[in-house]
Coordinates of C-alpha atoms (C1' of nucleotides) in Angstrom, one line a residue:
Chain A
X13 CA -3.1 -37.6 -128.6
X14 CA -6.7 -36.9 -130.2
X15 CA -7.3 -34.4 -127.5
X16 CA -4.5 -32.3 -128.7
X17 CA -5.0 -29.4 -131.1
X18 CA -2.3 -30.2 -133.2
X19 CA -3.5 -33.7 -134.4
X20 CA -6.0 -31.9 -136.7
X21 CA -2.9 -30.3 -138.5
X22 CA -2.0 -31.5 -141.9
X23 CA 1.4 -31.7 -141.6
X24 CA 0.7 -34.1 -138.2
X25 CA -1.4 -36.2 -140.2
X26 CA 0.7 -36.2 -143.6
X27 CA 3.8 -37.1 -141.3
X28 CA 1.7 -39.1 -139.5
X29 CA 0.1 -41.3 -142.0
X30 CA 2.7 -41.7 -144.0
X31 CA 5.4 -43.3 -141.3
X32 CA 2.3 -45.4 -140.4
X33 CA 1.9 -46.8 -143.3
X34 CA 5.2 -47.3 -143.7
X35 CA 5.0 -50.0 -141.0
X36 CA 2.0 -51.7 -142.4
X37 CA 2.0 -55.3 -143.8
X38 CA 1.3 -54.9 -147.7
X39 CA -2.7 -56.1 -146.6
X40 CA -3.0 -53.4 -144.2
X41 CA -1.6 -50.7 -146.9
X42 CA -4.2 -52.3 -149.4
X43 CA -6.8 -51.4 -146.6
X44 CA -5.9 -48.5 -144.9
X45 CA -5.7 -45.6 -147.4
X46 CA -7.0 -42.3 -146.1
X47 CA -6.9 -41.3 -142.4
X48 CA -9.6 -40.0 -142.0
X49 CA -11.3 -43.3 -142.5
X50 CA -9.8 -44.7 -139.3
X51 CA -11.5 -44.3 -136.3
X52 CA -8.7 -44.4 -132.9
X53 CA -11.7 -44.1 -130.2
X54 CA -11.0 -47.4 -129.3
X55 CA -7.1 -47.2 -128.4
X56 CA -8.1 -43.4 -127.2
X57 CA -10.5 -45.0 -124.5
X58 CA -7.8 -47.6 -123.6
X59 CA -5.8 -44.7 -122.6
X60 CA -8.1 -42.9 -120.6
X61 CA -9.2 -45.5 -118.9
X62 CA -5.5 -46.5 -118.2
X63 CA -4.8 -43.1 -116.7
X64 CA -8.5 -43.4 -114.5
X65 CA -7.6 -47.1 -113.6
X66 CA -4.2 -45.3 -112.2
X67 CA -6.0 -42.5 -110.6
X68 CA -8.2 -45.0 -108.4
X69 CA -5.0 -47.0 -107.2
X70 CA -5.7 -47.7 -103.9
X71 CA -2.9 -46.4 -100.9
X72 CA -1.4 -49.9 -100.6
X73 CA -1.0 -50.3 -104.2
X74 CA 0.3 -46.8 -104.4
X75 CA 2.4 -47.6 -102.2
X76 CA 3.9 -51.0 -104.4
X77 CA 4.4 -48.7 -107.3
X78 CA 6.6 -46.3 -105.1
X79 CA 8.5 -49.0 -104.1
X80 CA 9.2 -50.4 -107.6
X81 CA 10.2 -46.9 -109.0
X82 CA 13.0 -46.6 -106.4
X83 CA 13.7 -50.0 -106.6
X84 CA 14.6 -49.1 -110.6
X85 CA 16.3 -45.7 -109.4
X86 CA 18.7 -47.7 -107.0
X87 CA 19.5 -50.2 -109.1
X88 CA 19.8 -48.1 -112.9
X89 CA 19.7 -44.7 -111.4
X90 CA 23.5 -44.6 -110.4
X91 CA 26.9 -44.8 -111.7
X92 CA 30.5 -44.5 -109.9
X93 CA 32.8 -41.6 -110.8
X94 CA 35.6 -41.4 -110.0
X95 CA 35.1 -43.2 -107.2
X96 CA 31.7 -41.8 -105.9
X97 CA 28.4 -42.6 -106.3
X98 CA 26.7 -40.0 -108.3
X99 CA 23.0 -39.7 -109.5
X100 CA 22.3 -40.4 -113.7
X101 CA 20.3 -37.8 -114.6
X102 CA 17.9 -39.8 -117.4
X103 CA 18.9 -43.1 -117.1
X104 CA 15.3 -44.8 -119.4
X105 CA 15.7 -44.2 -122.8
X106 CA 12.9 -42.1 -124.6
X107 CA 9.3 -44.2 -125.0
X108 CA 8.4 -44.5 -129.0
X109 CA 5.5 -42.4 -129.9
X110 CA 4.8 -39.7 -132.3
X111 CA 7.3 -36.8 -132.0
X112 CA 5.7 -33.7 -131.3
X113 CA 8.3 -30.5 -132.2
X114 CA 7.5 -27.0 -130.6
X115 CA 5.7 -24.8 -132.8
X116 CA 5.0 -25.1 -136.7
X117 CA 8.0 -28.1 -136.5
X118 CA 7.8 -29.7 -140.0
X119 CA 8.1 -33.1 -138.1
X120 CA 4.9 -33.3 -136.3
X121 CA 3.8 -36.5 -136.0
X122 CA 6.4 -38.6 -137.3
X123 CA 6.9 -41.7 -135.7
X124 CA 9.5 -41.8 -133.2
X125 CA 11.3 -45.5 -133.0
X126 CA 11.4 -47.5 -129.9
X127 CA 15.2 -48.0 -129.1
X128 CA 16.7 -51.2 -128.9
X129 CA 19.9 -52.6 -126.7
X130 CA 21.1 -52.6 -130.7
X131 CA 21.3 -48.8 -131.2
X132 CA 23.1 -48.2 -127.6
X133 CA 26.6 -47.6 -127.0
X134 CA 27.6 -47.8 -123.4
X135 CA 30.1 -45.8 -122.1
X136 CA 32.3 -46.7 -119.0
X137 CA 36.0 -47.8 -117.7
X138 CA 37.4 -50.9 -119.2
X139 CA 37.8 -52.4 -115.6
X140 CA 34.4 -51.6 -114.4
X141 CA 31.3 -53.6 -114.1
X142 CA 29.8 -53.1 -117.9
X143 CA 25.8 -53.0 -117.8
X144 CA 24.5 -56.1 -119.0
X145 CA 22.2 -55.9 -122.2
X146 CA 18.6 -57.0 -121.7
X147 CA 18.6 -61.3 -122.6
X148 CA 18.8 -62.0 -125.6
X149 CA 20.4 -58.6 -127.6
X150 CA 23.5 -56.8 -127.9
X151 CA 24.8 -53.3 -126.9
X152 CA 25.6 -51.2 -130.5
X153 CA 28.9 -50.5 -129.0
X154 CA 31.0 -50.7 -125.6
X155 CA 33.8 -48.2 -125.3
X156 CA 35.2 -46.2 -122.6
X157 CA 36.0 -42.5 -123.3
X158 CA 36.8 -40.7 -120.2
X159 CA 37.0 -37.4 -122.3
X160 CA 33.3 -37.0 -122.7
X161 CA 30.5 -37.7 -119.4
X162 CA 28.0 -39.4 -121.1
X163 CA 27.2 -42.6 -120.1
X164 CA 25.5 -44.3 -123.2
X165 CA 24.3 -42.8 -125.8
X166 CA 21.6 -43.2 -129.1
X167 CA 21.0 -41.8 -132.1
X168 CA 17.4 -40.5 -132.9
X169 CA 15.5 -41.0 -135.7
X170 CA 13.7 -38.3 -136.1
X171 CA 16.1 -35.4 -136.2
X172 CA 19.2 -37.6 -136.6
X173 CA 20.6 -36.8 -133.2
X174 CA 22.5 -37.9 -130.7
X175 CA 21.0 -38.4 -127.0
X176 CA 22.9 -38.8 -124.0
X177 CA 22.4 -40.3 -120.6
X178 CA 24.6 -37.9 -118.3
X179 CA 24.7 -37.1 -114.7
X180 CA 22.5 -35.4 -112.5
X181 CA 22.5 -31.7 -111.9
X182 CA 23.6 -32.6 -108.5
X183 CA 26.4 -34.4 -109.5
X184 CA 30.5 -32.9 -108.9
X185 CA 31.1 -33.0 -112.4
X186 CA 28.1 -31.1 -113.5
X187 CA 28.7 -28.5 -110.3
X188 CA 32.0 -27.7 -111.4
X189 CA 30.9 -27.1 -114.7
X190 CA 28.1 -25.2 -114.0
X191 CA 30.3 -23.0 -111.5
X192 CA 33.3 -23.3 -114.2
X193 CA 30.3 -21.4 -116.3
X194 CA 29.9 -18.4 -114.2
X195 CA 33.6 -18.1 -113.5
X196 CA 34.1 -17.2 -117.2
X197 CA 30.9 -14.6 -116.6
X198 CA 32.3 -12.7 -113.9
X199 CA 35.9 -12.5 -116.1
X200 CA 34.0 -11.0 -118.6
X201 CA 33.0 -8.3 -115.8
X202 CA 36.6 -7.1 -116.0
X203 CA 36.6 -6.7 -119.9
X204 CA 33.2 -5.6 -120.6
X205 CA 33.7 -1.9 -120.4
X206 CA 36.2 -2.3 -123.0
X207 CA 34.3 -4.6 -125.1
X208 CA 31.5 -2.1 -124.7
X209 CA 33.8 0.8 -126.0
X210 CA 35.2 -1.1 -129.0
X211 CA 32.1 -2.5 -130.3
X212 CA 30.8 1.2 -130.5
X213 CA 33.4 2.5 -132.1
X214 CA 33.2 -0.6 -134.9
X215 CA 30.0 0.9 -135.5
X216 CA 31.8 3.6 -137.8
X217 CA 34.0 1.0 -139.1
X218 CA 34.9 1.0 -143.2
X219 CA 34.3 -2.9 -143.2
X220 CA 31.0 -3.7 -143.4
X221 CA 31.5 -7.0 -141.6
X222 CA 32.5 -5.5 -138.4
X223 CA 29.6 -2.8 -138.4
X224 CA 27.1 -5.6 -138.5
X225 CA 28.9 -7.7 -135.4
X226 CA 29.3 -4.7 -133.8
X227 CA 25.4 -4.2 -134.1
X228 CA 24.9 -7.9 -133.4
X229 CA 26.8 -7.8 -130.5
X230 CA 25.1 -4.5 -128.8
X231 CA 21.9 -6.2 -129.6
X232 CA 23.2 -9.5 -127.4
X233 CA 24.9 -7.3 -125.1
X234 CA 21.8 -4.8 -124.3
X235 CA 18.9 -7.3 -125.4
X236 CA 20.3 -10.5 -124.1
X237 CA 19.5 -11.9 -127.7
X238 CA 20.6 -15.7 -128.2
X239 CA 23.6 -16.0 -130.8
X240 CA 21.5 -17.9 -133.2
X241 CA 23.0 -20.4 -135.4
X242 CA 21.9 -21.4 -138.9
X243 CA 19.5 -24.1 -138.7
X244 CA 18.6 -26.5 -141.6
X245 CA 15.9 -25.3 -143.8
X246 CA 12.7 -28.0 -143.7
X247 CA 14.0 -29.5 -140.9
X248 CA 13.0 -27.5 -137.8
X249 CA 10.7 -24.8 -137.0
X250 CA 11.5 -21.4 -138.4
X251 CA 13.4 -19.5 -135.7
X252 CA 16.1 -17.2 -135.1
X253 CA 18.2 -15.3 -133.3
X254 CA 20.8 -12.4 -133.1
X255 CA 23.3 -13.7 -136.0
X256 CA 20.0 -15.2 -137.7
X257 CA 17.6 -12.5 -137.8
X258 CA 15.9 -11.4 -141.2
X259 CA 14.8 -8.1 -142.3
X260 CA 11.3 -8.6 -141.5
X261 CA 12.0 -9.6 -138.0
X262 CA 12.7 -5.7 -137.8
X263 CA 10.9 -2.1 -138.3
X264 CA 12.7 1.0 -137.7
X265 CA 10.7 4.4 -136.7
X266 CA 12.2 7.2 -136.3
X267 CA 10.1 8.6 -133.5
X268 CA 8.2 6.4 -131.2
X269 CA 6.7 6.8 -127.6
X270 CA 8.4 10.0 -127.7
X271 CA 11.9 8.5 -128.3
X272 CA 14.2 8.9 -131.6
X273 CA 15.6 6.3 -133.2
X274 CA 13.4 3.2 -132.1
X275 CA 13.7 -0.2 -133.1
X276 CA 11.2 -3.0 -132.9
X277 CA 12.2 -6.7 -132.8
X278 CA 9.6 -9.3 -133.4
X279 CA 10.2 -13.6 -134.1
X280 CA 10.1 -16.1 -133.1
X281 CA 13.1 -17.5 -131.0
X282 CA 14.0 -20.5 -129.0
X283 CA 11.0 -22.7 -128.6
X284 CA 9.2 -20.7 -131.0
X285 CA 8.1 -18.4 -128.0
X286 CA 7.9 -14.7 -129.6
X287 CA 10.0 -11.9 -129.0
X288 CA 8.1 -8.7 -128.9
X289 CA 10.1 -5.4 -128.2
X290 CA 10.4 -1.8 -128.9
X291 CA 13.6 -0.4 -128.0
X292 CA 15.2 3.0 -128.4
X293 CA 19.1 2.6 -129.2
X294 CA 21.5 4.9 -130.3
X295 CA 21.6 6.7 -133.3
X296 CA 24.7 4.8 -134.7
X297 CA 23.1 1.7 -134.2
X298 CA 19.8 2.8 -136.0
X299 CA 21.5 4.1 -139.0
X300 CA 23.4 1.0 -139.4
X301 CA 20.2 -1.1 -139.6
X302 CA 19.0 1.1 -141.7
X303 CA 22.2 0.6 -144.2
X304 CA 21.8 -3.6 -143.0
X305 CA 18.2 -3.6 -144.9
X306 CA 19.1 -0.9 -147.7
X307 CA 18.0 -3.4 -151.0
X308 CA 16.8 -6.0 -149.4
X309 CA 13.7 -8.0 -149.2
X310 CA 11.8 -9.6 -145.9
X311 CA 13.4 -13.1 -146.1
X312 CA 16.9 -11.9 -146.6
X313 CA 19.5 -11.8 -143.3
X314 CA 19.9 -8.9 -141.6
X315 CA 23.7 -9.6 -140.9
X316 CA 24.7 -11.4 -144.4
X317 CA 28.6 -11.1 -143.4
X318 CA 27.9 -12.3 -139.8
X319 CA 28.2 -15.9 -138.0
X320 CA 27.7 -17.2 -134.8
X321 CA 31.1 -18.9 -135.5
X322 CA 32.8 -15.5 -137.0
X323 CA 31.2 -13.7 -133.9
X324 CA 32.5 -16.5 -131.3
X325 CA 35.8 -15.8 -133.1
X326 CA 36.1 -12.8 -132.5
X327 CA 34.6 -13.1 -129.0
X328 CA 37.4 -15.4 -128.4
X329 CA 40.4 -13.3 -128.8
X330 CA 38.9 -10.1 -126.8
X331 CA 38.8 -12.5 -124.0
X332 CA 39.8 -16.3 -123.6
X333 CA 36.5 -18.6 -123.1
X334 CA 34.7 -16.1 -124.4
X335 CA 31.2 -16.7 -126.2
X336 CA 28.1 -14.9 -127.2
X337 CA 26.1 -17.3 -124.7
X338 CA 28.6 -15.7 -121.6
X339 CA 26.7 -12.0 -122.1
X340 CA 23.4 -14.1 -121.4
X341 CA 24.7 -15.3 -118.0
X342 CA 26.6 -12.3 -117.2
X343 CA 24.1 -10.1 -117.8
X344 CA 21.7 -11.7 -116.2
X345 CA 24.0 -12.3 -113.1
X346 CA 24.6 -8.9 -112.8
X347 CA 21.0 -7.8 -113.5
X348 CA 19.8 -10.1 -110.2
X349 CA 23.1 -8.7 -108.0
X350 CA 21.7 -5.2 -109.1
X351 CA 18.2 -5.5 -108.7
X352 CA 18.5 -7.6 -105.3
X353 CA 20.8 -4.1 -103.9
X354 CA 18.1 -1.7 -104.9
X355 CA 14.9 -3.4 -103.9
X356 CA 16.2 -5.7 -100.7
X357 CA 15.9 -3.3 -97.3
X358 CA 17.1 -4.8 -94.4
X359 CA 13.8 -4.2 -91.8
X360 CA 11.7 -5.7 -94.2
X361 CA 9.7 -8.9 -92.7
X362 CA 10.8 -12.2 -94.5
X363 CA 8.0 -12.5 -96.6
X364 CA 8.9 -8.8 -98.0
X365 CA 12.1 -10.0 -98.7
X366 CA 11.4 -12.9 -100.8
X367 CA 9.1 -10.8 -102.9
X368 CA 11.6 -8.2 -103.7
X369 CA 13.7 -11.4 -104.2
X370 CA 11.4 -12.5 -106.8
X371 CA 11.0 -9.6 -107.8
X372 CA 14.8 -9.2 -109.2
X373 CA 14.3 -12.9 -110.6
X374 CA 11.6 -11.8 -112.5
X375 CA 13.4 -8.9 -113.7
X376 CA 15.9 -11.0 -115.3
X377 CA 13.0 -13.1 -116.8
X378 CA 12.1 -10.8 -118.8
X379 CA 15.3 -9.5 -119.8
X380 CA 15.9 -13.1 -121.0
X381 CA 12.7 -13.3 -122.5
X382 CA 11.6 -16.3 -120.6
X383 CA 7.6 -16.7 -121.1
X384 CA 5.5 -19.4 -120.1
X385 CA 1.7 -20.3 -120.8
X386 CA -0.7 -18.1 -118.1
X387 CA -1.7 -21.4 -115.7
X388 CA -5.1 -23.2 -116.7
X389 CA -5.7 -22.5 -112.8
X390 CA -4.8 -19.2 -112.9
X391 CA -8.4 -17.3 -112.9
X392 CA -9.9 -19.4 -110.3
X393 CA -6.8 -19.6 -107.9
X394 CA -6.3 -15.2 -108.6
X395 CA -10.0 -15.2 -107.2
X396 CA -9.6 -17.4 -104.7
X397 CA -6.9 -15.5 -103.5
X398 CA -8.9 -12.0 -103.4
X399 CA -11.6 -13.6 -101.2
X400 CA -9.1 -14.7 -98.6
X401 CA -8.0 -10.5 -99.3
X402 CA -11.6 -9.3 -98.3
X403 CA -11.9 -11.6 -95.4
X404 CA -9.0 -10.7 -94.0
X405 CA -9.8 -6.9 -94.2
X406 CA -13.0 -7.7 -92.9
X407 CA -11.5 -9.2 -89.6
X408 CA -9.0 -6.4 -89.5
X409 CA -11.8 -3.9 -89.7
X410 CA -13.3 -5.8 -86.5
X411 CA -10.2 -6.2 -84.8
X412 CA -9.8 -2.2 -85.0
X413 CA -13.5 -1.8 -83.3
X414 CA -12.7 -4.2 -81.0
X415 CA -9.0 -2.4 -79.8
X416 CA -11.3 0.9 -79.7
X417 CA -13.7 -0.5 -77.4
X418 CA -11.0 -2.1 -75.2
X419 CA -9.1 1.3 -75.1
X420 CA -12.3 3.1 -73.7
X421 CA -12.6 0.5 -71.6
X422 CA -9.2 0.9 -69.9
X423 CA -8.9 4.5 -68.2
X424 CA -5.5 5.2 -67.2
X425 CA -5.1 3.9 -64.3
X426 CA -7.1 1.3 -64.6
X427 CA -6.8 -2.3 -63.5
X428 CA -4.6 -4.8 -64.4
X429 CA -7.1 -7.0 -66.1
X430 CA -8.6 -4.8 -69.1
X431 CA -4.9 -3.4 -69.2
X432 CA -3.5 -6.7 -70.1
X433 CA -6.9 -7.1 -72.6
X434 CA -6.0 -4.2 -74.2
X435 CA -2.4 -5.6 -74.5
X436 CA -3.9 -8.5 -76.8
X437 CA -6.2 -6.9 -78.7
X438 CA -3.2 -4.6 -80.2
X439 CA -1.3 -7.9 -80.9
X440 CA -4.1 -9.3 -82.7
X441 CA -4.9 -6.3 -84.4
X442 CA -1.0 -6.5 -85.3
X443 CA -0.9 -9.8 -86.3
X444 CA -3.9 -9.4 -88.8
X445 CA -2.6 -6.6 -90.4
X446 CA 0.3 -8.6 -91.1
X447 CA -1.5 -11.8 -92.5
X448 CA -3.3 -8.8 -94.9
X449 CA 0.3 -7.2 -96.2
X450 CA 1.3 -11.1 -96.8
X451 CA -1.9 -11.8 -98.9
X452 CA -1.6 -8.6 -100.9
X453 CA 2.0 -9.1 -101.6
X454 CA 1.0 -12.8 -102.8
X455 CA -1.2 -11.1 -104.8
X456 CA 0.8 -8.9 -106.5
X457 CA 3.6 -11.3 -107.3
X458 CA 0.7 -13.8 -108.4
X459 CA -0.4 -11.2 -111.4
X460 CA 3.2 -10.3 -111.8
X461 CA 4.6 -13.6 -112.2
X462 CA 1.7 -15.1 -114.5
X463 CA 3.4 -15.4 -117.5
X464 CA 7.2 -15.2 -116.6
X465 CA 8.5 -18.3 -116.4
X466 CA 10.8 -17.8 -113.2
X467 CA 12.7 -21.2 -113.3
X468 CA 15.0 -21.0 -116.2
X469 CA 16.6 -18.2 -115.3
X470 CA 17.1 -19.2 -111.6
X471 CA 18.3 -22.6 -113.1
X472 CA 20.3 -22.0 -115.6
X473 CA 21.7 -17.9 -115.6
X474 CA 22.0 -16.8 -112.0
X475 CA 24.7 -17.4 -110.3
X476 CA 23.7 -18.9 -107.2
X477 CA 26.4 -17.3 -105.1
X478 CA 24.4 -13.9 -105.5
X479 CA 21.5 -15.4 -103.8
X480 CA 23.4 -17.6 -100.9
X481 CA 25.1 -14.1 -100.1
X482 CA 22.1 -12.4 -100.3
X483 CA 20.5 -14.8 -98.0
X484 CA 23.1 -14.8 -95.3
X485 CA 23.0 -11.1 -95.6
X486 CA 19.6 -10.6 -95.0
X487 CA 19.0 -13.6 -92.3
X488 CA 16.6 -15.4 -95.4
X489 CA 17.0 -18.9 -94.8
X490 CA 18.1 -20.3 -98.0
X491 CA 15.2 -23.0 -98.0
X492 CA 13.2 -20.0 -99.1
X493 CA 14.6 -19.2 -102.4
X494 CA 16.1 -23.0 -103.3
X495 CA 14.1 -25.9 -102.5
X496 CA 15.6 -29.6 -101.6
X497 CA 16.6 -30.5 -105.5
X498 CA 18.0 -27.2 -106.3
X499 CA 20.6 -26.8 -103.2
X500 CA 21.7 -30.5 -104.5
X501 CA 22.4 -28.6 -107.8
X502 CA 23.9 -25.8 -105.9
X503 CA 25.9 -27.1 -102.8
X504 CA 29.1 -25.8 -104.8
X505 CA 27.3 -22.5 -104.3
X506 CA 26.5 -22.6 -100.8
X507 CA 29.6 -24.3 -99.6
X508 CA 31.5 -21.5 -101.5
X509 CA 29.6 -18.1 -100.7
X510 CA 29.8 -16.0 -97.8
X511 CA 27.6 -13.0 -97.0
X512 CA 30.1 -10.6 -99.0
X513 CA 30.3 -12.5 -101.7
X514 CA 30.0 -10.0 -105.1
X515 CA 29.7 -11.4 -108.5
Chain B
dA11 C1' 34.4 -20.6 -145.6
dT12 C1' 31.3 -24.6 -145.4
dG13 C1' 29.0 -28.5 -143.7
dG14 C1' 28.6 -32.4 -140.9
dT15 C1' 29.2 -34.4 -136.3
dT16 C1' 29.4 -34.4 -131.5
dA17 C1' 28.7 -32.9 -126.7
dC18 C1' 26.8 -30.3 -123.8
dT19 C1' 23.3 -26.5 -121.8
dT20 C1' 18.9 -24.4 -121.9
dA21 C1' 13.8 -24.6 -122.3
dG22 C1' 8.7 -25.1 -121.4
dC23 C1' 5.2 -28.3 -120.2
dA24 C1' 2.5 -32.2 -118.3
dG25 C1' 1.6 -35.1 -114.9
dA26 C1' 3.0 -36.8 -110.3
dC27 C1' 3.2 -35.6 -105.8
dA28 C1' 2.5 -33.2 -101.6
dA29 C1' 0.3 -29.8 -98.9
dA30 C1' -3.8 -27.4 -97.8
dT31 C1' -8.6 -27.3 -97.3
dA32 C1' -13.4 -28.8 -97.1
Chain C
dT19 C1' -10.9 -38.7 -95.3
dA20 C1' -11.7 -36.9 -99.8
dT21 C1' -10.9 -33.2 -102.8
dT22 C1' -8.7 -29.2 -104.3
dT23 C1' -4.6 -26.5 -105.1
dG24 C1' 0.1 -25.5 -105.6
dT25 C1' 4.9 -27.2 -106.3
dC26 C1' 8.2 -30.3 -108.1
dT27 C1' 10.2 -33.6 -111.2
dG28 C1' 10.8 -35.9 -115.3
dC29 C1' 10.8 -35.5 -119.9
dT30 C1' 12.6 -34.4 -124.2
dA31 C1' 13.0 -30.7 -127.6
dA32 C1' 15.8 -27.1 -129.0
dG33 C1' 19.4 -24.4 -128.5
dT34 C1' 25.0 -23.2 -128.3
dA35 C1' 29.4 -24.1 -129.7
dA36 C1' 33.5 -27.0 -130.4
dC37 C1' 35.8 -29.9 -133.6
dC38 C1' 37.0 -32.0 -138.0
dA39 C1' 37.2 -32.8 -142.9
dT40 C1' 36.9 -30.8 -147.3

DNA sequence: ATGGTTACTTAGCAGACAAATA
DNA sequence: TATTTGTCTGCTAAGTAACCAT
């Protein structure tokens, strides 16, 4: 870890040092006082020469290592449900190490516990073959629940937690959940209108608890905000969302960018990636915020009467299974089904398809907020990609002299063989032109998609119905848009959607 | 309401792996 | 064949939201 920025923090080494010494015989505490008296290099170099010693495997052994890994996968990797075989999705229990939160966590660098046979509960049927501990220990617990899908299951010392082994993405129980998911999402298509209506006109309401989830829900509604539950104070990093936001996550002006009433939303949410936006909304809504922070300083909430539980409540009785998490996927659903309908045109070549494909996918990306780091390789590959750009033109430029010359050189009339020359020079000129409008579009998409993390949303929000349809509909084979794992997670999808299908 | 517990989904990143290129 | 580049997978943290007891 000493070639990570955030083992110079002090609240890494604090945290660090003291579960360390925690495990120290009382010589070794006598010994080892400050940590900045211990020098690592040693068990640093280990490591790196570990990883290099791995790097220069030869094929053969390469080979063995393969072979081992699968021969784990086949043996640990599955369970039977009812009946079938189905893939585990994390079937090795977490490594020990030094936990490593997202953001300014609090528990940086506490030691995270090996787990033992001893902490393990297995789940499974009472008449099936139940997992043998490891020689020599014990499972915590064996039961069989068939009301949860979990498989075994730990508690974690750092946070206190429960982990799970489950299935695989891939697996029927998981597909039917993840298609029960959007289900609810499209019902909520029916009701939204309504929803839409009656959350505005709660925006004049005498009770100040339904102004401000009338507010919070516009704001998850239009915004795609997360609901944001309390957290514990100390024990995470410091992030919110909708239900959670504090006055200083918020400045109202206004007049901005020539618009009236405009508010700007900045914190840190999910992750602790930032969420930076300026947003005009209607004057209802802006006047209400401006009542919300009346009297208040920068650490209080913005919605004091407001819970994710009181707001999921509500949710609940304008339509059954409804949560604040559904607007998410709904509007994100819808936002793909919209965009793919205004930028998809039927002549375009393949290749101009998928870009206007990711194109939609991106804007939903952004609507959900979901960033990712620009690539370390980014620069370099960007350039690389430009030089390929100028060679290209460069040959197309030829190609064009070369078509001229062979058009002079075939008079009408003239014979067959500087015809039929002609003939290939304009396919060649054509086909170069085309390999040019593919590199530019890569191009484009490159710089567009640098810091959009595209996967999340094409994971875990889009329903992937709306992209089998649009697929069959515009002859895309669907190996373009999903690769191998992903139509495992989706065969419900592609079974289930034909070329009409609408969300 | 409130707080604790539990089960599940959603999230970004690092390293492994595979394909492309020198 | 060796090296570079791009994609995929595994990992595990961090959310949402239900349930239950008080």
């Amino acid at each position: 870890m000493l070639d990570h920025e955030y083992t110079t923090k002090e609240v890494f080494q604090n945290n660090f040092f003291s579960d360390w010494r925690k495990e120290m015989t009382a010589e070794e505490r006598r010994v080892i006082k400050h940590l900045d008296k211990c020098d690592f290099t040693e068990i640093h170099r280990h490591f790196v020469d570990r990883t290099a010693a791995r790097k220069a495997l030869s094929r053969e052994e390469r080979q063995k290592l393969k072979e081992e890994a699968e021969k784990l996968q086949q043996e640990f990797g599955y369970c039977t449900l009812d009946g079938h075989r189905e893939k585990i999705g994390n079937f090795k229990t977490e490594p020990p190490g030094l936990f490593r939160g997202r953001g300014d966590h609090p528990k940086m660098g506490m030691l995270k516990r090996r787990v033992l046979p001893e902490d393990v509960t297995i789940n499974c049927s009472r008449d099936s073959k139940i997992p043998e501990p490891p020689a020599g220990h014990q499972w915590k617990e064996v039961r069989s629940d068939n009301t949860v899908t979990w498989l075994a299951s730990w508690t974690e010392n750092i946070q206190n937690s429960i982990k799970y082994v489950m299935l695989n993405p891939s697996s029927k129980l998981k597909g039917e959940k993840d298609w029960q998911k959007y289900e609810v999402a499209r019902r909520l298509k029916g009701v939204v209108d309504e929803i839409r209506s009656q959350y505005r006109a709660d925006w004049k309401s005498r009770e100040m608890k339904k102004r401000q989830r009338a507010v919070a829900l516009y704001f998850i509604d239009k915004l795609a905000l997360r609901a944001g539950n309390e957290k514990e104070e100390g024990e995470t990093a410091d992030t919110v969302g909708c239900c959670s936001l504090r006055v200083e996550h918020v400045q109202l002006y206004p007049e901005a960018d020539g618009c009236q009433h405009v508010v700007e939303l900045d914190f840190l949410g999910k992750d602790s990636i930032r969420y930076y936006n300026r947003v005009p909304v209607e004057k209802p809504v802006y006047k209400n915020l401006q009542l919300f922070m009346e009297n208040k300083s920068r650490g209080d909430d913005l919605f004091d009467r407001l819970t994710t539980s009181s707001l999921n409540k509500h949710l609940q009785d304008l339509m059954d299974g409804l949560t604040a998490k559904v607007f998410r996927t709904y509007n994100a659903s819808v936002t793909l089904q919209e965009q793919l309908r205004a930028l998809t045109r039927a002549e375009d070549s393949v290749a101009a398809k998928i870009l206007s494909y990711n194109r939609a996918n991106r804007a939903v990306a952004i609507l959900c907020n979901h960033q990712r780091a620009t690539p370390k390789t980014f620069e370099k590959s960007m350039q690389n990609l430009q030089s390929k750009i100028e060679a290209k033109k460069q040959q197309v430029a030829e190609a064009k002299a070369e078509l001229k010359k062979a058009r002079a050189d075939h008079k009408p009339g003239g014979d067959d063989r500087s015809k039929s020359f002609l003939e290939k020079r304009k396919r060649l000129l054509e086909k170069l032109q085309e390999q040019l409008v593919r590199l530019s579009t890569q191009a484009t998409d490159k710089e567009e998609s640098k810091q959009v993390a595209l996967g999340t949303s094409k994971l875990n929000y889009l329903d992937p119905r709306i992209s089998v349809a649009w697929c069959k509909r515009f002859g895309v084979p669907v190996e373009k848009i999903y690769n191998k794992t992903q139509r495992e997670r989706f065969a419900w999808a592609l079974d289930m959607a034909g070329e009409d299908f609408e969300f």
